Structures are given as C-alpha cells and as structure tokens.
GROMACS .gro file of C-alpha atoms in nm:
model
  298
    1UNK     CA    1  -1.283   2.583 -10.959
    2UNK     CA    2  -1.373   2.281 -10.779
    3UNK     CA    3  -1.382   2.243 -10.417
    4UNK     CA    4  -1.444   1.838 -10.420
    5UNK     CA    5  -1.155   1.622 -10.371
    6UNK     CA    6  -1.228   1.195 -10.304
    7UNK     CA    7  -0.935   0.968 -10.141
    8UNK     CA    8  -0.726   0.846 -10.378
    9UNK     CA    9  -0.533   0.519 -10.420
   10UNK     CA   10  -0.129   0.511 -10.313
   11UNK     CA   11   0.075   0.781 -10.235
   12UNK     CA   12   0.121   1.110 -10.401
   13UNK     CA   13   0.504   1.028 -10.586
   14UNK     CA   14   0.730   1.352 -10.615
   15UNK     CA   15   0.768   1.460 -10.992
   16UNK     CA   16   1.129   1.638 -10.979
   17UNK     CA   17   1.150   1.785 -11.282
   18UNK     CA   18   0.822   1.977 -11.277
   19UNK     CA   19   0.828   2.330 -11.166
   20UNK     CA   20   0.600   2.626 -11.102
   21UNK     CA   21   0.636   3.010 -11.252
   22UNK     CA   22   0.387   3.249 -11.124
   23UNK     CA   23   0.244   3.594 -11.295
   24UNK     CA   24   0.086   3.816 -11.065
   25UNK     CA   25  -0.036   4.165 -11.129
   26UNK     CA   26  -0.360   4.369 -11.308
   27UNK     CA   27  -0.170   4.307 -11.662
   28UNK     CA   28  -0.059   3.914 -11.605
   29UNK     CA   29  -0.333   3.829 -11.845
   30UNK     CA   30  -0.286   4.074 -12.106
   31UNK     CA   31   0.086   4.000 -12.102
   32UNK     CA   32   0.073   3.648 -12.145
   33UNK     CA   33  -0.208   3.605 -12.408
   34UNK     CA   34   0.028   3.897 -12.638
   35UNK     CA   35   0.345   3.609 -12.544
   36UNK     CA   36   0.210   3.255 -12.561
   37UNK     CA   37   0.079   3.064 -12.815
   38UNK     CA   38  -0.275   2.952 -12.671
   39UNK     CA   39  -0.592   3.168 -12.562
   40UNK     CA   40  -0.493   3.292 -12.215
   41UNK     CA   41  -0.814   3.536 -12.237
   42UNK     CA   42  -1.045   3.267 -12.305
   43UNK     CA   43  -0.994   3.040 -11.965
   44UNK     CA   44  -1.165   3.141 -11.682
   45UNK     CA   45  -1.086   3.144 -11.321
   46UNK     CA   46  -0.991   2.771 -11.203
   47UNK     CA   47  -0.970   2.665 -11.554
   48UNK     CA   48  -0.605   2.565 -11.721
   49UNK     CA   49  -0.474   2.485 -12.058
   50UNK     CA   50  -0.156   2.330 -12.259
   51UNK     CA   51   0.027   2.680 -12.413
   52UNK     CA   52   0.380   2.736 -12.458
   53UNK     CA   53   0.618   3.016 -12.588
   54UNK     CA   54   0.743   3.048 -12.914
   55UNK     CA   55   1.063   3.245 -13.093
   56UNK     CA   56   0.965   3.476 -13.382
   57UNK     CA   57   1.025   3.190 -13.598
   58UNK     CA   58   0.747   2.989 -13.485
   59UNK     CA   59   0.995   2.734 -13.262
   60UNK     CA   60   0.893   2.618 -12.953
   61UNK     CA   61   1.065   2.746 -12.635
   62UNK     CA   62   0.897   2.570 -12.377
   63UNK     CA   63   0.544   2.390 -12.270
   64UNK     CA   64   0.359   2.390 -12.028
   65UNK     CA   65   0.048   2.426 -11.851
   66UNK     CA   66  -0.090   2.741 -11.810
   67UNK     CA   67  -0.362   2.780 -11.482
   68UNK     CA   68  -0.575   3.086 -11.455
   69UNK     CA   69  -0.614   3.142 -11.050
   70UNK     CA   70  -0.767   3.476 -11.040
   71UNK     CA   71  -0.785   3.786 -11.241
   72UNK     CA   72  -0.462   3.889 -11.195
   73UNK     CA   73  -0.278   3.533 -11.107
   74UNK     CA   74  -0.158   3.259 -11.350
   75UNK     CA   75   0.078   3.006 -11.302
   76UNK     CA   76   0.298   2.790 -11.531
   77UNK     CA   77   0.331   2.472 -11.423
   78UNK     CA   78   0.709   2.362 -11.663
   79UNK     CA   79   0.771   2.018 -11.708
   80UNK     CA   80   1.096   2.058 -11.849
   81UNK     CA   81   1.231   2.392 -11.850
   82UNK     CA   82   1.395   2.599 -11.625
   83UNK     CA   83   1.179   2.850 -11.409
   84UNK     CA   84   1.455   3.111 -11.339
   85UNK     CA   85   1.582   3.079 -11.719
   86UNK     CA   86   1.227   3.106 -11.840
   87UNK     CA   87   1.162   3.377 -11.613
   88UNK     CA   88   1.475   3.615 -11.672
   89UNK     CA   89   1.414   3.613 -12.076
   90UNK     CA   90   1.033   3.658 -12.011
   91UNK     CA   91   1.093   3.962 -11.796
   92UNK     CA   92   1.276   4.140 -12.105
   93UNK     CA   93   0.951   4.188 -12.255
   94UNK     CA   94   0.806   4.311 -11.986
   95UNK     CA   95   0.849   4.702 -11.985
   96UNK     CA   96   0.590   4.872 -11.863
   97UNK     CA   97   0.386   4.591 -11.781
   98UNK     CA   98   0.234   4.533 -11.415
   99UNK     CA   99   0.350   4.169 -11.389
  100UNK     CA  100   0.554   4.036 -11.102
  101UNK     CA  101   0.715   3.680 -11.231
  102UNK     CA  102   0.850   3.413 -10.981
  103UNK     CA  103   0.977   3.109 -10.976
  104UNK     CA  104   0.813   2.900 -10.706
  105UNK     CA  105   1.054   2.650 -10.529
  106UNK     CA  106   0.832   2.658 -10.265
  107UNK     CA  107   0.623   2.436 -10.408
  108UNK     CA  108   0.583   2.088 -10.461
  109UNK     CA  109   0.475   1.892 -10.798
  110UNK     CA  110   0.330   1.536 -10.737
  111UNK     CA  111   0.147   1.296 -10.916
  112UNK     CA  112  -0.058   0.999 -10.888
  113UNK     CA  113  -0.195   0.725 -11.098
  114UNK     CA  114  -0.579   0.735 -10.989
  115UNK     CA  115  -0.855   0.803 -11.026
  116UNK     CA  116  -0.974   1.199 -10.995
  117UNK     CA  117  -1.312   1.399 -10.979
  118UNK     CA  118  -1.305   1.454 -11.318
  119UNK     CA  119  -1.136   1.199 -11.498
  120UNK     CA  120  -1.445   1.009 -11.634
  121UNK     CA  121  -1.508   1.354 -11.815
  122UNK     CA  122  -1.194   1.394 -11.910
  123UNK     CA  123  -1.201   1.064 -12.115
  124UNK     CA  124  -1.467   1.152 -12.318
  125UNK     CA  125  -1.312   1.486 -12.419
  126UNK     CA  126  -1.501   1.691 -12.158
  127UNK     CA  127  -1.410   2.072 -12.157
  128UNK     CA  128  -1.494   2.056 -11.796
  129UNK     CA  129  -1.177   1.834 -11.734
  130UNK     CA  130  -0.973   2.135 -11.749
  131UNK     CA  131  -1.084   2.278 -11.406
  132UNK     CA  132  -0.899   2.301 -11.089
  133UNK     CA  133  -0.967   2.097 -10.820
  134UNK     CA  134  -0.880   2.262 -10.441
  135UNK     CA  135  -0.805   2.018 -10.198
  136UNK     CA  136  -0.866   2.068  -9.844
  137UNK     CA  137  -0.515   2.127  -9.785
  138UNK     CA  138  -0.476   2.394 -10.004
  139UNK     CA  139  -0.346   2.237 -10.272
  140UNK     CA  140  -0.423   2.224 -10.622
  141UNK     CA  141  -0.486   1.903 -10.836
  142UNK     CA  142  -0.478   1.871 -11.194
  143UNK     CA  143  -0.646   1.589 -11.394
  144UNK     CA  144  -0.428   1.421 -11.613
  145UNK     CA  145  -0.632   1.115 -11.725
  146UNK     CA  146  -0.644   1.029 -12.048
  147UNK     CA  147  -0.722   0.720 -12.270
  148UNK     CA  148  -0.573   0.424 -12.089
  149UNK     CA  149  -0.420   0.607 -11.779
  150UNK     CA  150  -0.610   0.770 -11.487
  151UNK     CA  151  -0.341   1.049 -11.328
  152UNK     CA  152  -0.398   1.330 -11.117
  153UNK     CA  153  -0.155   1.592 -11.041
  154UNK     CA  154  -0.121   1.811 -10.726
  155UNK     CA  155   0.049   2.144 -10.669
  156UNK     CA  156   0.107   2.217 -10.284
  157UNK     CA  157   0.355   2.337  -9.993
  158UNK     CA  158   0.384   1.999  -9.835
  159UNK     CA  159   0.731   1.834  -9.900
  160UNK     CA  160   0.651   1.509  -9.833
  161UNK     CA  161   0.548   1.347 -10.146
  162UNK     CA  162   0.751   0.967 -10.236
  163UNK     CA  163   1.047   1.033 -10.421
  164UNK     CA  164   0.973   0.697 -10.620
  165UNK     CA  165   1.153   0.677 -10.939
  166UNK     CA  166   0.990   0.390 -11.105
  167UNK     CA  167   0.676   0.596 -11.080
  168UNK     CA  168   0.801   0.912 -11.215
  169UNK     CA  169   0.952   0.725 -11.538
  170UNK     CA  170   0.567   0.591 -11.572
  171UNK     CA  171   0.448   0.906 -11.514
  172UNK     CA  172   0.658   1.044 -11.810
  173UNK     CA  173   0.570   0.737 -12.037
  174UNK     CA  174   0.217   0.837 -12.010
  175UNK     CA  175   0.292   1.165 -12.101
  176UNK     CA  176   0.480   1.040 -12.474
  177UNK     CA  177   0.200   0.792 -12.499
  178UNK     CA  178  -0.060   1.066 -12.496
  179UNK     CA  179   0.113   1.283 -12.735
  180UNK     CA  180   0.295   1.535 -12.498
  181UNK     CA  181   0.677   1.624 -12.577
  182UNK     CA  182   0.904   1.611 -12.297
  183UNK     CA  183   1.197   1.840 -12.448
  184UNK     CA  184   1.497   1.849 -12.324
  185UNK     CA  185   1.823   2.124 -12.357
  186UNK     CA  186   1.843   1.980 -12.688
  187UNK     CA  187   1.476   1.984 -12.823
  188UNK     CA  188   1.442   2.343 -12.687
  189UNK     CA  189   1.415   2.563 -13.010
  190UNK     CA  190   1.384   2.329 -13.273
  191UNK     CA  191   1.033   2.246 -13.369
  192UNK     CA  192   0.678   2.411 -13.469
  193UNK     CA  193   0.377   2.366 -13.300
  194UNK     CA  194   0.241   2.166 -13.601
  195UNK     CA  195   0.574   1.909 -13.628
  196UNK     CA  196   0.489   1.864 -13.230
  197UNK     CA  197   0.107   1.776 -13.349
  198UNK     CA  198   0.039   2.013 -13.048
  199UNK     CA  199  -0.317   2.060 -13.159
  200UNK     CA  200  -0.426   1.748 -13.071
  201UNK     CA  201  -0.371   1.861 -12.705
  202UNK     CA  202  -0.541   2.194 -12.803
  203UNK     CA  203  -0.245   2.363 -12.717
  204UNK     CA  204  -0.190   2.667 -12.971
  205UNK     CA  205  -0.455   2.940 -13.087
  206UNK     CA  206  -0.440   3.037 -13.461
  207UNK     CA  207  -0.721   3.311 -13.405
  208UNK     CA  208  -0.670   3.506 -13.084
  209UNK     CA  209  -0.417   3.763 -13.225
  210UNK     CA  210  -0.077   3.880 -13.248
  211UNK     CA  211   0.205   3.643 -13.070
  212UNK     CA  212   0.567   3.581 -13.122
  213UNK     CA  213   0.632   3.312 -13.402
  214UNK     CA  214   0.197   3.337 -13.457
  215UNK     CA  215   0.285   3.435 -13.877
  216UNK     CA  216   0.426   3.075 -13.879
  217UNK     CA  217   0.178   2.907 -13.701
  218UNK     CA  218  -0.089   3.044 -13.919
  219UNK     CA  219   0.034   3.044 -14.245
  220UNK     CA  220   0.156   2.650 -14.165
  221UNK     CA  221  -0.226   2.634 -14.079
  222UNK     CA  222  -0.425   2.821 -14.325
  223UNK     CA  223  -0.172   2.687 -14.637
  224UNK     CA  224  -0.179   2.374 -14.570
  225UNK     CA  225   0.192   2.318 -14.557
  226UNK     CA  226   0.218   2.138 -14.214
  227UNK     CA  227   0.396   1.783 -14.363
  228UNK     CA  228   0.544   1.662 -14.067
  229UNK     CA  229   0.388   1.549 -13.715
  230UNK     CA  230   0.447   1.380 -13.453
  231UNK     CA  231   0.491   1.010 -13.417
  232UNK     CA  232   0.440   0.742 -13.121
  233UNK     CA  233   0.747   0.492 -13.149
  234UNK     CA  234   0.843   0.166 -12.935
  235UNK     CA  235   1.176  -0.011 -12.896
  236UNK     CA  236   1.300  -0.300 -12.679
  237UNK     CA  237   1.577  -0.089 -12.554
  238UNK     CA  238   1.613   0.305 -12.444
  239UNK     CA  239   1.571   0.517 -12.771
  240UNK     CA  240   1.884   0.834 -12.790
  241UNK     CA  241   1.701   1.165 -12.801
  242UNK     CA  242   1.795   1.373 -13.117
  243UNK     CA  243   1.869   1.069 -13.289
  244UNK     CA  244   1.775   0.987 -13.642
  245UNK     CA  245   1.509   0.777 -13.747
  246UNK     CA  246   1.588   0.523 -14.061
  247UNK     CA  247   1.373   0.445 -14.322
  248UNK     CA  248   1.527   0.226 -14.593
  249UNK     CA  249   1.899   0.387 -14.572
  250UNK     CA  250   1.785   0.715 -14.549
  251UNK     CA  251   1.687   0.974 -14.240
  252UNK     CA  252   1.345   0.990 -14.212
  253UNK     CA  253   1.282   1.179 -13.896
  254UNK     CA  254   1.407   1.261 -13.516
  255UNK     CA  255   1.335   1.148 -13.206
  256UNK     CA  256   1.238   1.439 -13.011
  257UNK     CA  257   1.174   1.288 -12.646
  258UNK     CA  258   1.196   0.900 -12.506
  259UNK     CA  259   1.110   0.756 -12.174
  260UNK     CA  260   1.148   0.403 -12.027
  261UNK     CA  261   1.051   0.212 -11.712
  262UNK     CA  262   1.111  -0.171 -11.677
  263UNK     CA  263   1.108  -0.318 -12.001
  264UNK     CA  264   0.895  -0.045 -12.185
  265UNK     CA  265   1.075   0.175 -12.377
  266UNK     CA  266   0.878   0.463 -12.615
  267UNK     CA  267   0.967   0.753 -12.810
  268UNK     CA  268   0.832   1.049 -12.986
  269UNK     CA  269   0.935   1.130 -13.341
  270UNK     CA  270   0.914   1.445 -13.580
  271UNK     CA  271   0.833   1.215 -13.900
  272UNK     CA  272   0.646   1.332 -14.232
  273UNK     CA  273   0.312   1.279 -14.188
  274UNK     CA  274   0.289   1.115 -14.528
  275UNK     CA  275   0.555   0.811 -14.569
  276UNK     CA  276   0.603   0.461 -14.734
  277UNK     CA  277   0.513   0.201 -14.502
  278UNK     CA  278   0.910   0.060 -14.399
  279UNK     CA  279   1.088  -0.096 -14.118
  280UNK     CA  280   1.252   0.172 -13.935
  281UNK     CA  281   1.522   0.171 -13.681
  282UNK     CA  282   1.717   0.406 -13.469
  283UNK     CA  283   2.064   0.390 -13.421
  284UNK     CA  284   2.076   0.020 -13.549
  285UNK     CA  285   1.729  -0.068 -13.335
  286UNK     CA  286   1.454  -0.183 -13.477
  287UNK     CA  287   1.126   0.063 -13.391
  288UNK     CA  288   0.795   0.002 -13.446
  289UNK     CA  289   0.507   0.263 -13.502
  290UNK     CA  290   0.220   0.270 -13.230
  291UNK     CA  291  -0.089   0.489 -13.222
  292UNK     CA  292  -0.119   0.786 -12.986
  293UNK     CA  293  -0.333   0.781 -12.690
  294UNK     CA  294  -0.632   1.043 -12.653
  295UNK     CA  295  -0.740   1.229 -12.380
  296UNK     CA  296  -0.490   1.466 -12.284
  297UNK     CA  297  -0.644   1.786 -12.460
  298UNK     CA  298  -0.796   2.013 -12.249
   0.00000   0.00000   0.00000
C-alpha cells in the first residue's frame, strides 16, 4: 500500500451509486476466494482486483472491486448493486464462518478525472496499478486510468465531495468505454463472465478452485465454446438497456448497459463474437461499432 498522494486537478465529484461492503474476521479471505469468481488469495495487503459473484449457473450477480486491507479485512467497493441486498444473501452461506459483513454508508465514493500516482503504470498494463494509495486524510484512492482517461477514485468519511452530475455520467462513460458493465436490476443474473468479456479486465480465475457457477466458467474456457462477447456501441441518442440489437431484420444481440453525457451517447452489447459485417440499429437507431479502450485490468 502506498502512502504517496500528489494534488490533484478539480474537485473530488460524489459518485452516488457506488457503495462499500466490508468482510472482517480471521476467515474473510477464505470465505470470499470459496464465493467469488477471481483470486482473493493471490492479492496482497493494499492490493485490489475486479471479481464478482456468480449463481451456480455461471451468471453474474454483481461486480465489483474487491480491496484486500489486511489479513482479515476486505472490502467491496459495488458500483451497481445493493450493499444490504448483497450482504443478506451473502450471509446465508456463511455458517460457521468468522466473517462479520457490513454495509458501509458511512462512507463516501468520489471520483476524479486526473491524474494519480500510478496512472502512468497503469497505462502500460502495470500490475503495480492495482495498489492502494492512503491519503493523508485517511482515505483510500483507487486508480482508475486507463487508455484515454486519467481517473482516480477515493474512498473516505468526508461528505463533502461535488454532487456534479455531468461528471458522474462521464465518469460512467469511461467505465463502458473501457469495457466495464454497469448492470442494472435488469442485467443482474443474465450473463457469463465470458459474454461480459470480463477477462480483459482480469476479472475471473479459471484455476484457483472450487466457486459457485466456476464448472461454467471453465468448461466455456477450456472448450472453447465462449461465442459471444462484449461489444463497444455508439448512437446519437440514449441507447434502452435490454434492448435488442438489429442486424439485417434479425436480433443479433442486447444491450447490456448505456451511458450518456452531452451529446455522447455509448452502449455495451452481448453480440457473437463472430458476425457479418451489417448496419445495426437499436430500436429503429442507427449504432455504430467502436473499439474498446484498454487499461482498466488490474
């Protein structure tokens, strides 16, 4: 972990829909590397990774990032989902486990489009990117740079962050650009690691072990059978989530998560990862394919 922080440019903007879960106890690791999809046992203190939680069918619940504080401390930081919902059906499988899980409203997610420690690293791929940075307030800052987009990310008890909308809908832009789903209600359940192209963020393990939906994942892996992924689409007006994607009169695909701000509007798309070059559209709007940033793996 990091104890170097520089000034940054602008204010910190609050990023609402960002929460925090906690795990504390002597079995916090063991209990989430046998739940969640990436290698908790292989991140050491102040590191973090992408990971997420699957069903038995290999569908993903939620994502998030996962950051190893201690020994016996983790915490999920959820862009999407619910903390207490999360929480309560991750405490079923607790038993005898010594884990205490919270949900942290306490704290405060921000972000900001500069220019952190680590960001030059984190551009190039860097494994070192994935470190924590501790500010001298206490709080915790994530990078989240990637190709085309310096961002850092900060996890703290101060309340005052910018509630700046504009910047928030950027912020989540970034995110589709680099490849990360935002899913929503409706998204929650639906897709595979692989259809989510989640390993280009490094986000899944197909090695470490037993995990719920982990069968899938493998077998998808090791028989080549992954045929869909996940596509990077733009529009000149807001895209529908869970709406179909058209390829010559037929359904090619689904968008899966959308985000606009000004006149930019992008999407991400389940589509097969092998198709005819067509014009597509989305509920009568044209679409146009766009490559996905890098970067964002850690």
């Amino acid at each position: 972990m990091s104890d170097k922080s520089q000034p940054a440019d602008g204010p910190f903007f609050a990023l609402p829909g960002h929460r925090v879960l906690t795990f504390q106890g002597r079995d916090a690791i063991a209990f989430s590397q046998a739940q969640f999809m990436n290698d908790v046992a292989a991140l050491d203190a102040g590191q973090w990774q992408w990971n997420g939680w699957l069903t038995p069918k290999g569908r993903v619940i939620a994502l998030f990032a996962l950051l190893r504080r201690d020994e016996e401390t983790l915490w999920l930081l959820l862009p999407d989902a619910d903390p207490e919902t999360l929480a309560a059906r991750l405490r079923g499988f607790l038993f005898r486990s010594k884990v205490t899980i919270t949900a942290r409203d306490d704290l405060q997610v921000s972000g900001q489009f500069a220019h952190p420690v680590t960001a030059a690293d984190s551009a190039a791929g860097n494994p070192e990117s994935n470190g924590i940075t501790l500010a001298a307030d206490d709080a915790i800052e994530l990078d989240m740079g990637g190709e085309g987009a310096s961002r850092q990310l900060r996890i703290s008890l101060a309340t005052d962050a910018d509630v700046d909308e504009t910047a928030a809908s950027r912020w989540q832009l970034a995110d589709l650009e680099h490849g990360l789903p935002r899913l929503d209600d409706s998204q929650v359940e639906q897709w595979t690691p692989q259809q989510l192209s989640l390993e280009r963020l490094r986000g899944f393990s197909i090695r470490k072990g037993c995990y719920p939906g982990q069968e899938i994942v493998a077998r998808t892996h090791f028989l080549g059978k992954a045929k869909r992924g996940l596509a990077l689409l733009e529009a000149d007006a807001p895209v529908t989530v869970g709406a179909d994607v058209i390829a010559a009169d037929a359904t090619l695909g689904r968008i899966v998560a959308s985000a606009s701000t000004g006149d930019r509007h992008v999407a991400l798309a389940v589509l097969p990862l092998e198709h005819a070059a067509s014009a597509l559209s989305v509920d009568g709007q044209p679409v146009r394919e766009a490559s996905l940033k890098d970067g964002l793996a850690r």
